[in-house]
C-alpha positions as semicolon CSV with decimal commas, in nm:
position;residue;x (nm);y (nm);z (nm)
1;X;18,500;2,162;-9,162
2;X;18,457;1,798;-9,158
3;X;18,265;1,621;-8,875
4;X;18,408;1,288;-8,772
5;X;18,185;0,986;-8,848
6;X;18,152;0,888;-8,483
7;X;18,006;1,227;-8,397
8;X;17,790;1,270;-8,710
9;X;17,573;0,975;-8,634
10;X;17,276;1,059;-8,412
11;X;17,183;0,697;-8,337
12;X;17,365;0,415;-8,176
13;X;17,484;0,132;-8,401
14;X;17,263;-0,130;-8,225
15;X;16,945;0,084;-8,237
16;X;16,703;-0,011;-8,520
17;X;16,571;0,248;-8,762
18;X;16,233;0,421;-8,706
19;X;16,014;0,224;-8,949
20;X;16,083;-0,127;-8,817
21;X;16,032;-0,012;-8,456
22;X;15,693;0,133;-8,547
23;X;15,597;-0,186;-8,731
24;X;15,710;-0,401;-8,441
25;X;15,513;-0,192;-8,190
26;X;15,203;-0,209;-8,413
27;X;15,226;-0,588;-8,442
28;X;15,265;-0,626;-8,066
29;X;14,971;-0,392;-8,002
30;X;14,750;-0,583;-8,248
31;X;14,846;-0,917;-8,098
32;X;14,766;-0,800;-7,746
33;X;14,437;-0,637;-7,842
34;X;14,314;-0,937;-8,044
35;X;14,394;-1,170;-7,754
36;X;14,207;-0,945;-7,513
37;X;13,914;-0,919;-7,754
38;X;13,879;-1,296;-7,797
39;X;13,896;-1,352;-7,421
40;X;13,625;-1,095;-7,348
41;X;13,407;-1,201;-7,641
42;X;13,034;-1,222;-7,564
43;X;12,938;-1,588;-7,539
44;X;12,558;-1,617;-7,551
45;X;12,544;-1,974;-7,418
46;X;12,758;-1,896;-7,112
47;X;12,535;-1,599;-7,035
48;X;12,214;-1,804;-7,066
49;X;12,360;-2,086;-6,854
50;X;12,454;-1,837;-6,583
51;X;12,105;-1,682;-6,582
52;X;11,943;-2,028;-6,564
53;X;12,172;-2,131;-6,277
54;X;12,088;-1,815;-6,079
55;X;11,718;-1,853;-6,158
56;X;11,711;-2,215;-6,042
57;X;11,884;-2,114;-5,718
58;X;11,622;-1,845;-5,654
59;X;11,342;-2,089;-5,739
60;X;11,454;-2,324;-5,466
61;X;11,390;-2,045;-5,213
62;X;11,083;-1,863;-5,342
63;X;10,884;-2,068;-5,590
64;X;10,505;-2,026;-5,586
65;X;10,246;-2,277;-5,704
66;X;9,885;-2,278;-5,822
67;X;9,658;-2,520;-6,007
68;X;9,427;-2,476;-6,303
69;X;9,149;-2,716;-6,393
70;X;9,066;-2,718;-6,762
71;X;8,861;-2,919;-7,005
72;X;9,050;-3,085;-7,291
73;X;8,866;-3,225;-7,588
74;X;8,532;-3,388;-7,511
75;X;8,484;-3,321;-7,141
76;X;8,823;-3,465;-7,048
77;X;8,947;-3,289;-6,735
78;X;9,300;-3,156;-6,739
79;X;9,474;-3,038;-6,424
80;X;9,772;-2,809;-6,478
81;X;10,021;-2,736;-6,202
82;X;10,192;-2,400;-6,241
83;X;10,517;-2,304;-6,068
84;X;10,665;-1,958;-6,095
85;X;10,936;-1,745;-5,936
86;X;10,937;-1,366;-5,907
87;X;11,254;-1,164;-5,846
88;X;11,259;-0,782;-5,828
89;X;10,891;-0,778;-5,934
90;X;10,970;-0,970;-6,254
91;X;10,880;-1,327;-6,339
92;X;11,211;-1,503;-6,402
93;X;11,091;-1,860;-6,457
94;X;10,764;-2,046;-6,481
95;X;10,677;-2,407;-6,539
96;X;10,356;-2,584;-6,636
97;X;10,305;-2,955;-6,570
98;X;10,010;-3,165;-6,676
99;X;9,926;-3,527;-6,747
100;X;9,739;-3,678;-7,039
101;X;9,677;-4,051;-7,010
102;X;10,009;-4,209;-6,905
103;X;10,229;-3,920;-7,020
104;X;10,340;-3,619;-6,820
105;X;10,425;-3,296;-7,001
106;X;10,651;-3,025;-6,864
107;X;10,695;-2,679;-7,014
108;X;10,960;-2,455;-6,856
109;X;11,020;-2,094;-6,957
110;X;11,328;-1,901;-6,839
111;X;11,321;-1,525;-6,871
112;X;11,577;-1,247;-6,842
113;X;11,471;-0,880;-6,844
114;X;11,113;-0,987;-6,929
115;X;11,224;-1,174;-7,241
116;X;11,229;-1,545;-7,310
117;X;11,585;-1,682;-7,317
118;X;11,525;-2,057;-7,283
119;X;11,225;-2,282;-7,327
120;X;11,223;-2,652;-7,235
121;X;10,950;-2,897;-7,331
122;X;10,960;-3,256;-7,203
123;X;10,737;-3,559;-7,239
124;X;10,794;-3,838;-6,985
125;X;10,612;-4,149;-6,871
126;X;10,396;-4,067;-6,571
127;X;10,525;-4,248;-6,261
128;X;10,807;-4,408;-6,459
129;X;11,066;-4,618;-6,281
130;X;11,341;-4,373;-6,367
131;X;11,263;-4,015;-6,272
132;X;11,451;-3,863;-6,564
133;X;11,331;-4,100;-6,836
134;X;11,249;-3,862;-7,122
135;X;11,047;-3,993;-7,414
136;X;11,088;-3,669;-7,604
137;X;11,226;-3,326;-7,527
138;X;11,301;-2,997;-7,698
139;X;11,510;-2,704;-7,576
140;X;11,505;-2,363;-7,744
141;X;11,753;-2,081;-7,682
142;X;11,649;-1,726;-7,771
143;X;11,808;-1,384;-7,793
144;X;11,564;-1,093;-7,840
145;X;11,291;-1,330;-7,965
146;X;11,523;-1,483;-8,224
147;X;11,590;-1,856;-8,208
148;X;11,964;-1,915;-8,162
149;X;11,974;-2,289;-8,100
150;X;11,721;-2,573;-8,104
151;X;11,798;-2,912;-7,946
152;X;11,583;-3,225;-7,945
153;X;11,624;-3,544;-7,743
154;X;11,437;-3,873;-7,738
155;X;11,205;-4,031;-7,991
156;X;11,072;-3,845;-8,296
157;X;10,804;-3,578;-8,312
158;X;10,517;-3,578;-8,065
159;X;10,213;-3,361;-7,997
160;X;10,446;-3,127;-7,812
161;X;10,682;-3,084;-8,111
162;X;10,683;-2,777;-8,328
163;X;10,679;-2,779;-8,705
164;X;10,815;-2,423;-8,715
165;X;11,071;-2,393;-8,433
166;X;11,133;-2,021;-8,496
167;X;10,780;-1,889;-8,429
168;X;10,559;-2,159;-8,275
169;X;10,754;-2,177;-7,946
170;X;10,726;-1,799;-7,911
171;X;10,351;-1,815;-7,972
172;X;10,316;-2,083;-7,706
173;X;10,534;-1,882;-7,465
174;X;10,333;-1,560;-7,505
175;X;10,005;-1,749;-7,470
176;X;10,127;-1,917;-7,149
177;X;10,284;-1,595;-7,017
178;X;9,958;-1,402;-7,059
179;X;9,770;-1,689;-6,891
180;X;10,018;-1,679;-6,600
181;X;9,985;-1,303;-6,557
182;X;9,604;-1,323;-6,553
183;X;9,610;-1,596;-6,290
184;X;9,865;-1,417;-6,072
185;X;9,641;-1,111;-6,084
186;X;9,334;-1,321;-6,001
187;X;9,516;-1,486;-5,709
188;X;9,626;-1,147;-5,577
189;X;9,271;-1,010;-5,572
190;X;9,126;-1,314;-5,389
């Protein structure tokens, strides 16, 4: 018995075969997933900027201050002004300002989950005409104690500059962080 051609065919004439449909569906799925992946990609700089923005907002409301008098060199007094902000029992930012001769130095340390994420060092003229006149500045961005980006502004290297930007800023941070913790503890017991 012979089956007519119109009945023997199990697919419609306009329906593509199985392999091209599978390929087409795979291509569409890959295109959609790669687009979604690139849009949700982790952008370290955006994350750090967001943390800094939130930290600065909190600092406007709850910043604390104390002063340290030190001796620099041969009996030269040095007065440091320390600012810090605590959120959920964690220090999220601290800043140290001091003046040597006609220059003012500012060190700012931003932290997230008790780790340094951004460190800013600026040297400005003390009582300069323009408030934001920076002679020299350096900004360091970190992720798990690894330097991600290092930016300098202003004139050449100064006393504040680092010769090894990967490790020297971290050493300075940990030294300052320990000093801050000791002084917070001393202030709490007084």
